[in-house]
Amino acid sequence: MAPKRRGRRAEATAEDPSNTAPASPSHSQVEPAADSNVAEVLASQQGGRRRAREAPSDDVAADDGQQRKRRGRIGNMAAEPSASMKDSLGNAALEPAENMLADGFDGDRSSGEMLMECVVKIFCVHSEPNFSLPWQRKRQYSSTSSGFIAAGKRILTNAHCVDHHTQVKVRRRGSDTKFVAQVLAVGTECDIAMLTVDDPAFWKGVEPVKFGVLPRLQDSVTVIGFPIGGDTMSVTSGVVSRIEVTSYVHGAAELLGIQIDAAINSGNSGGPAFNSQGECVGIAFQSLKHEDAENIGYVIPTPVMEHFINDYERNGQYTAFPSLGIEWQKMESPFLRKALGMLTDQKGVLIRRIEPTAPVSKSLKKGDILLSFDGVDIANDGTVPFRSGERISFNYLVSRKYTNEEVTFLCCMLQTARC
């Protein structure tokens, strides 16, 4: 019955000639008007089938005041609960909204509110280049996404949220004012963008988020953002399902990523993912949509975010994540290792191709066997030790470096066992 009631409210409000404000076509079915307005509209359209409200008497007014007080306690989660909401020991019982915040952040409601205040909604107007007609651009289109406030009066979001932007505006939670934002840096490989707002009124009374360490498997995470289906903030929760080097769709790069089972939909991009201590552990940026897969979302972990921020601070601009510029092959076959002259205790990967413009082209060549990178031994499957009981692709070690930074590696020449 609830969907029908919402549909009637939206339809009645749209047909009310006294309502002069234009309704948004995308949200007209999910933002019903207040109950009192609906009652008046239905009464006028249905020939007075619903009786108008009478002026309440003193007793009724007193009861109505108590009802409104109770209603106010439910709506205002910071208010003191009534006697009926206390348990037998006199402690205040958690209400549904408080349960959500307490379960998501393991703290009081004020800390949950502070975290939500850091999340902003981003409005962007895009104008993509027209490669068929290079002298003009394609038609403009708009999109909405999420972001959050970081230290230094900066806003972090996804790069694809502000890709080919012509205008970017941000709006804080509970505000009706949109502030013009400037794009400071865009990291295509890591799918992160950094924004700022010049108006000091935007930063009034807000605290930046705190970054946490890389989570472990089965750690709880809470994703906050502004996805499709409504105009207000949405909160979804889940656990960490997997941590590995993941393909970033926007930049076609291979970087560290976290897989979670929390719902990540269109509009969640750029929203933060918090752990149980209220620390930001990632940025929601993509999800897997497949008929054989369910509840697979990905967030950018804090090591990638910190690398992006440090790179911007060190160079004054974003210089990208480094790459060796090689293609390599696994050496899991013992016959292949024997044919290439490797010793029984040696492990590594075979270099198949080297980019001619890559800096390593002066030190490596096609057919070399890469045994270690920066002092860390590489296994025959191309993995290195990551954490206790975990292994990860050695590309993770490369992504931790910065451009123009020197590294050391150990390799063997083809058809020889001496290194």
Coordinates of C-alpha atoms in Angstrom, one line a residue:
M1 CA 0.0 0.0 0.0
A2 CA 2.9 2.4 0.6
P3 CA 3.9 2.7 -3.1
K4 CA 0.3 3.5 -4.1
R5 CA 0.1 6.2 -1.4
R6 CA 3.2 7.8 -2.6
G7 CA 2.0 7.7 -6.2
R8 CA -1.3 9.4 -5.2
R9 CA 0.6 12.2 -3.4
A10 CA 2.9 12.9 -6.2
E11 CA 0.0 12.9 -8.8
A12 CA -2.2 15.2 -6.6
T13 CA 0.6 17.6 -6.0
A14 CA 1.5 17.8 -9.7
E15 CA -2.2 18.5 -10.7
D16 CA -2.7 21.2 -8.0
P17 CA -3.0 24.5 -9.8
S18 CA -2.0 26.5 -6.7
N19 CA 1.5 24.9 -6.8
T20 CA 3.4 27.3 -9.1
A21 CA 6.9 25.9 -8.5
P22 CA 8.0 23.6 -11.3
A23 CA 8.6 20.0 -10.2
S24 CA 11.8 18.2 -11.2
P25 CA 10.9 15.4 -13.6
S26 CA 13.4 13.0 -12.1
H27 CA 12.1 13.3 -8.6
S28 CA 8.4 14.0 -8.9
Q29 CA 7.6 10.4 -8.0
V30 CA 9.7 10.2 -4.9
E31 CA 9.2 13.5 -3.2
P32 CA 5.6 13.6 -2.0
A33 CA 4.1 16.8 -0.5
A34 CA 3.2 17.1 3.1
D35 CA 0.1 15.3 4.5
S36 CA -1.9 18.5 5.2
N37 CA -1.4 19.7 1.6
V38 CA -2.4 16.3 0.2
A39 CA -5.6 16.3 2.3
E40 CA -6.6 19.7 1.0
V41 CA -5.9 18.8 -2.6
L42 CA -7.8 15.5 -2.4
A43 CA -10.7 17.2 -0.8
S44 CA -10.9 19.8 -3.5
Q45 CA -10.6 17.2 -6.3
Q46 CA -12.9 14.6 -5.0
G47 CA -15.7 16.9 -4.1
G48 CA -15.1 17.2 -0.4
R49 CA -14.9 13.4 0.2
R50 CA -12.3 14.2 2.9
R51 CA -13.5 16.4 5.7
A52 CA -11.5 19.5 6.5
R53 CA -9.8 19.6 9.9
E54 CA -11.7 21.2 12.7
A55 CA -10.1 23.5 15.3
P56 CA -9.0 21.3 18.2
S57 CA -10.4 21.9 21.7
D58 CA -8.1 22.5 24.7
D59 CA -7.9 18.8 25.5
V60 CA -7.3 17.8 22.0
A61 CA -4.7 20.5 21.6
A62 CA -2.9 19.3 24.6
D63 CA -2.9 15.7 23.3
D64 CA -1.9 17.0 19.9
G65 CA 1.0 18.8 21.6
Q66 CA 2.1 15.6 23.2
Q67 CA 1.9 13.8 19.9
R68 CA 4.0 16.5 18.3
K69 CA 6.5 16.2 21.1
R70 CA 6.8 12.4 20.5
R71 CA 7.0 13.0 16.8
G72 CA 9.7 15.6 17.4
R73 CA 11.7 13.1 19.5
I74 CA 11.6 10.6 16.7
G75 CA 12.6 13.1 14.0
N76 CA 15.3 14.9 16.1
M77 CA 17.7 12.1 17.1
A78 CA 19.6 14.3 19.4
A79 CA 16.6 15.0 21.6
E80 CA 16.1 13.2 24.9
P81 CA 13.9 10.0 24.6
S82 CA 10.6 9.8 26.3
A83 CA 9.9 7.6 29.3
S84 CA 8.3 5.0 26.9
M85 CA 11.6 4.8 25.0
K86 CA 13.7 3.8 28.1
D87 CA 14.4 0.2 29.1
S88 CA 13.8 -1.3 32.6
L89 CA 17.2 0.0 33.8
G90 CA 16.4 3.6 32.9
N91 CA 18.9 3.7 30.0
A92 CA 17.7 5.3 26.8
A93 CA 16.8 2.8 24.1
L94 CA 18.2 3.3 20.7
E95 CA 15.8 4.5 18.1
P96 CA 15.9 3.2 14.5
A97 CA 17.9 6.1 13.0
E98 CA 20.3 6.0 15.9
N99 CA 20.7 2.3 15.5
M100 CA 21.8 2.9 11.9
L101 CA 24.4 5.4 12.9
A102 CA 25.7 3.4 15.9
D103 CA 26.0 0.2 13.9
G104 CA 27.7 2.0 11.1
F105 CA 30.3 4.0 13.0
D106 CA 30.5 2.5 16.5
G107 CA 30.1 5.9 18.1
D108 CA 27.5 8.4 19.3
R109 CA 25.2 10.2 17.0
S110 CA 27.2 13.4 17.0
S111 CA 30.2 11.7 15.4
G112 CA 27.9 10.1 12.7
E113 CA 26.5 13.5 12.0
M114 CA 30.0 15.0 11.6
L115 CA 30.9 12.3 9.1
M116 CA 27.7 13.0 7.1
E117 CA 28.5 16.8 7.1
C118 CA 31.7 16.0 5.3
V119 CA 29.9 14.5 2.3
V120 CA 28.9 16.9 -0.4
K121 CA 26.9 16.5 -3.6
I122 CA 28.6 17.5 -6.9
F123 CA 26.9 19.0 -9.9
C124 CA 28.9 19.0 -13.1
V125 CA 28.3 20.2 -16.6
H126 CA 30.3 18.2 -19.2
S127 CA 31.3 19.0 -22.8
E128 CA 33.2 16.2 -24.5
P129 CA 35.4 16.8 -27.5
N130 CA 34.1 15.8 -30.9
F131 CA 36.9 13.8 -32.6
S132 CA 35.0 13.6 -35.8
L133 CA 34.6 17.4 -35.9
P134 CA 37.6 18.6 -34.0
W135 CA 36.7 22.3 -34.4
Q136 CA 33.6 21.9 -32.2
R137 CA 32.5 20.0 -29.1
K138 CA 29.6 17.7 -28.4
R139 CA 26.4 18.8 -26.7
Q140 CA 26.6 19.6 -23.1
Y141 CA 25.1 17.3 -20.5
S142 CA 24.9 17.4 -16.7
S143 CA 25.6 14.8 -14.0
T144 CA 25.5 14.5 -10.2
S145 CA 27.9 12.6 -8.0
S146 CA 29.4 12.6 -4.5
G147 CA 32.5 13.9 -2.8
F148 CA 33.9 14.6 0.6
I149 CA 35.9 17.3 2.4
A150 CA 39.6 16.6 3.1
A151 CA 42.2 18.5 4.9
G152 CA 43.5 21.8 3.4
K153 CA 40.1 23.0 2.2
R154 CA 40.0 20.4 -0.5
I155 CA 37.3 18.1 -1.9
L156 CA 38.0 14.7 -3.2
T157 CA 35.9 12.9 -5.8
N158 CA 36.3 10.7 -8.8
A159 CA 38.0 11.9 -12.0
H160 CA 35.2 10.6 -14.2
C161 CA 32.7 12.8 -12.2
V162 CA 34.4 16.0 -13.5
D163 CA 35.7 14.6 -16.8
H164 CA 35.6 17.3 -19.6
H165 CA 34.0 19.7 -17.2
T166 CA 32.8 23.2 -18.0
Q167 CA 31.3 24.1 -14.7
V168 CA 31.4 22.3 -11.3
K169 CA 29.2 23.2 -8.3
V170 CA 29.0 21.6 -4.8
R171 CA 26.4 21.6 -2.2
R172 CA 26.7 20.5 1.4
R173 CA 24.2 18.3 3.2
G174 CA 21.1 20.2 4.5
S175 CA 22.0 23.3 2.5
D176 CA 20.1 24.8 -0.5
T177 CA 23.1 26.8 -1.8
K178 CA 25.4 25.6 -4.5
F179 CA 29.0 26.9 -4.5
V180 CA 31.1 27.1 -7.6
A181 CA 34.2 24.8 -7.3
Q182 CA 37.5 24.9 -9.1
V183 CA 39.3 21.7 -10.2
L184 CA 42.8 21.6 -8.9
A185 CA 44.0 18.2 -10.2
V186 CA 42.6 15.3 -12.1
G187 CA 44.2 11.8 -11.9
T188 CA 43.0 9.8 -14.8
E189 CA 44.9 6.6 -13.8
C190 CA 43.7 6.5 -10.2
D191 CA 40.3 8.1 -11.0
I192 CA 40.6 10.8 -8.3
A193 CA 40.0 14.5 -8.7
M194 CA 40.7 17.3 -6.2
L195 CA 38.5 20.4 -6.0
T196 CA 38.3 23.5 -3.9
V197 CA 35.8 26.3 -3.2
D198 CA 36.9 30.0 -2.8
D199 CA 33.8 31.1 -0.9
P200 CA 34.7 30.9 2.9
A201 CA 31.0 30.4 3.7
F202 CA 31.3 26.9 2.3
W203 CA 33.9 25.8 4.9
K204 CA 32.2 27.3 7.9
G205 CA 31.5 24.7 10.6
V206 CA 32.8 21.6 8.8
E207 CA 35.6 19.2 9.8
P208 CA 37.6 17.3 7.3
V209 CA 37.6 13.5 7.3
K210 CA 40.5 11.5 8.7
F211 CA 42.1 8.7 6.7
G212 CA 42.4 5.3 8.2
V213 CA 44.7 2.4 7.4
L214 CA 44.1 -0.3 4.8
P215 CA 41.3 -2.5 6.1
R216 CA 41.4 -6.2 6.4
L217 CA 39.0 -8.9 5.1
Q218 CA 35.6 -8.9 6.7
D219 CA 36.0 -5.4 8.2
S220 CA 32.8 -3.5 8.1
V221 CA 32.5 -0.4 5.8
T222 CA 29.8 2.2 5.3
V223 CA 29.5 4.0 2.0
I224 CA 27.8 7.5 2.0
G225 CA 26.8 9.3 -1.1
F226 CA 24.0 10.6 -3.3
P227 CA 23.1 7.8 -5.7
I228 CA 20.1 7.6 -8.0
G229 CA 16.7 7.0 -6.6
G230 CA 16.4 10.2 -4.6
D231 CA 17.9 13.6 -3.9
T232 CA 18.9 13.1 -0.3
M233 CA 21.9 11.3 1.2
S234 CA 22.1 7.5 1.1
V235 CA 23.9 5.2 3.5
T236 CA 24.8 1.6 2.6
S237 CA 26.9 -0.8 4.6
G238 CA 28.9 -4.0 3.9
V239 CA 32.2 -5.8 4.5
V240 CA 35.5 -6.0 2.8
S241 CA 35.4 -8.9 0.4
R242 CA 38.8 -8.7 -1.4
I243 CA 41.9 -6.6 -1.6
E244 CA 44.1 -6.9 -4.7
V245 CA 45.5 -5.0 -7.7
T246 CA 42.4 -4.1 -9.7
S247 CA 41.7 -2.7 -13.1
Y248 CA 40.6 0.9 -13.0
V249 CA 38.1 1.3 -15.8
H250 CA 38.4 5.0 -16.3
G251 CA 42.1 5.2 -16.7
A252 CA 42.8 1.6 -17.8
A253 CA 45.4 1.3 -15.0
E254 CA 46.3 -1.5 -12.6
L255 CA 46.3 -0.2 -9.0
L256 CA 45.4 -1.4 -5.6
G257 CA 41.6 -1.7 -5.0
I258 CA 39.2 -2.9 -2.3
Q259 CA 36.1 -5.0 -3.2
I260 CA 33.1 -4.7 -0.9
D261 CA 29.6 -6.0 -1.0
A262 CA 27.9 -2.7 -0.2
A263 CA 25.6 -1.3 -2.8
I264 CA 27.4 1.2 -5.1
N265 CA 25.1 2.7 -7.7
S266 CA 25.3 5.6 -10.2
G267 CA 25.8 8.8 -8.1
N268 CA 27.7 7.0 -5.4
S269 CA 31.0 7.7 -7.3
G270 CA 33.3 9.9 -5.2
G271 CA 31.6 9.2 -1.9
P272 CA 33.7 8.1 1.0
A273 CA 33.8 4.7 2.6
F274 CA 34.2 4.7 6.4
N275 CA 35.3 2.0 8.8
S276 CA 33.7 1.3 12.2
Q277 CA 35.9 3.9 13.8
G278 CA 34.6 6.7 11.5
E279 CA 37.8 6.9 9.4
C280 CA 37.8 7.1 5.7
V281 CA 39.3 4.0 4.1
G282 CA 38.4 4.6 0.5
I283 CA 36.4 6.3 -2.3
A284 CA 33.6 4.5 -4.1
F285 CA 34.3 4.5 -7.8
Q286 CA 33.0 1.5 -9.8
S287 CA 30.9 -1.6 -9.5
L288 CA 30.6 -4.9 -11.4
K289 CA 27.3 -5.5 -13.3
H290 CA 27.1 -9.0 -14.5
E291 CA 24.4 -11.6 -14.6
D292 CA 26.6 -14.0 -12.7
A293 CA 27.7 -11.5 -10.1
E294 CA 25.9 -9.7 -7.3
N295 CA 26.8 -7.0 -4.8
I296 CA 30.3 -6.3 -6.1
G297 CA 31.6 -2.8 -5.6
Y298 CA 35.0 -1.3 -5.6
V299 CA 36.6 1.6 -3.6
I300 CA 39.9 3.3 -4.0
P301 CA 42.0 2.6 -0.8
T302 CA 43.9 5.1 1.2
P303 CA 47.4 4.3 -0.1
V304 CA 46.2 5.4 -3.6
M305 CA 44.5 8.5 -2.2
E306 CA 47.6 9.5 -0.2
H307 CA 49.9 8.9 -3.2
F308 CA 47.7 11.3 -5.3
I309 CA 47.7 14.0 -2.6
N310 CA 51.4 13.7 -1.9
D311 CA 52.2 13.9 -5.6
Y312 CA 50.2 17.1 -5.9
E313 CA 51.8 18.6 -2.8
R314 CA 55.4 17.7 -3.9
N315 CA 55.1 18.8 -7.5
G316 CA 52.4 21.4 -7.4
Q317 CA 50.4 19.4 -9.9
Y318 CA 49.5 15.8 -10.5
T319 CA 52.2 13.9 -12.4
A320 CA 50.6 10.4 -12.7
F321 CA 51.5 7.0 -11.3
P322 CA 54.7 5.6 -12.5
S323 CA 55.0 2.5 -14.7
L324 CA 57.9 0.3 -15.7
G325 CA 56.8 0.2 -19.3
I326 CA 57.2 -3.6 -19.7
E327 CA 55.1 -6.6 -20.5
W328 CA 56.0 -9.8 -18.6
Q329 CA 55.1 -13.4 -18.5
K330 CA 54.7 -15.9 -15.6
M331 CA 57.3 -18.5 -15.1
E332 CA 55.3 -21.2 -13.4
S333 CA 56.3 -24.0 -15.8
P334 CA 59.5 -25.8 -14.5
F335 CA 60.3 -26.7 -18.1
L336 CA 60.3 -23.1 -19.2
R337 CA 62.6 -22.1 -16.3
K338 CA 65.0 -25.0 -17.1
A339 CA 65.0 -24.0 -20.8
L340 CA 65.9 -20.5 -19.9
G341 CA 68.8 -21.6 -17.7
M342 CA 67.4 -20.7 -14.3
L343 CA 68.6 -22.3 -11.1
T344 CA 66.1 -24.4 -9.1
D345 CA 66.0 -21.8 -6.3
Q346 CA 65.4 -18.9 -8.6
K347 CA 62.1 -17.3 -9.2
G348 CA 60.9 -14.4 -11.3
V349 CA 59.0 -13.3 -14.4
L350 CA 60.0 -13.2 -18.1
I351 CA 60.1 -9.8 -19.8
R352 CA 58.3 -10.1 -23.1
R353 CA 58.4 -6.5 -24.3
I354 CA 59.8 -3.1 -23.3
E355 CA 58.5 0.3 -24.4
P356 CA 61.2 2.1 -26.4
T357 CA 60.7 5.3 -24.5
A358 CA 60.6 3.7 -21.0
P359 CA 63.6 4.6 -18.7
V360 CA 64.2 0.9 -18.0
S361 CA 64.9 0.3 -21.7
K362 CA 68.5 1.4 -20.9
S363 CA 68.9 -1.3 -18.2
L364 CA 66.6 -4.1 -19.3
K365 CA 65.9 -5.8 -22.6
K366 CA 63.5 -8.4 -24.0
G367 CA 64.2 -11.9 -22.7
D368 CA 65.5 -10.8 -19.3
I369 CA 64.1 -12.5 -16.2
L370 CA 63.1 -10.1 -13.4
L371 CA 63.9 -11.6 -10.1
S372 CA 63.3 -8.8 -7.6
F373 CA 62.0 -5.3 -7.5
D374 CA 63.4 -2.8 -4.9
G375 CA 64.8 -5.6 -2.8
V376 CA 61.5 -7.7 -2.8
D377 CA 61.7 -11.1 -4.4
I378 CA 59.2 -11.8 -7.2
A379 CA 57.5 -15.2 -7.4
N380 CA 57.1 -17.2 -10.6
D381 CA 53.4 -16.0 -10.7
G382 CA 54.4 -12.3 -10.5
T383 CA 53.4 -11.8 -6.9
V384 CA 55.2 -10.5 -3.8
P385 CA 54.4 -10.8 -0.1
F386 CA 51.7 -8.3 0.9
R387 CA 50.5 -8.9 4.5
S388 CA 50.3 -11.8 6.8
G389 CA 49.0 -14.7 4.7
E390 CA 48.5 -12.5 1.6
R391 CA 50.3 -12.0 -1.7
I392 CA 49.8 -9.3 -4.3
S393 CA 51.0 -8.5 -7.8
F394 CA 54.4 -6.8 -7.9
N395 CA 52.8 -3.9 -9.8
Y396 CA 51.7 -2.8 -6.4
L397 CA 55.3 -2.0 -5.5
V398 CA 55.7 0.0 -8.7
S399 CA 52.6 2.0 -8.0
R400 CA 53.9 3.1 -4.6
K401 CA 56.8 4.9 -6.3
Y402 CA 56.7 8.5 -7.7
T403 CA 57.8 9.6 -11.1
N404 CA 61.5 10.2 -11.6
E405 CA 62.3 8.1 -8.5
E406 CA 65.1 5.7 -8.6
V407 CA 64.5 2.0 -8.0
T408 CA 66.7 -1.1 -7.9
F409 CA 65.9 -4.5 -9.5
L410 CA 67.7 -7.8 -10.0
C411 CA 67.4 -9.7 -13.2
C412 CA 69.0 -12.6 -15.1
M413 CA 70.1 -12.6 -18.8
L414 CA 68.5 -15.1 -21.2
Q415 CA 70.2 -18.5 -21.4
T416 CA 72.4 -17.9 -18.3
A417 CA 72.1 -18.6 -14.7
R418 CA 74.4 -15.9 -13.4
C419 CA 72.8 -12.7 -12.3

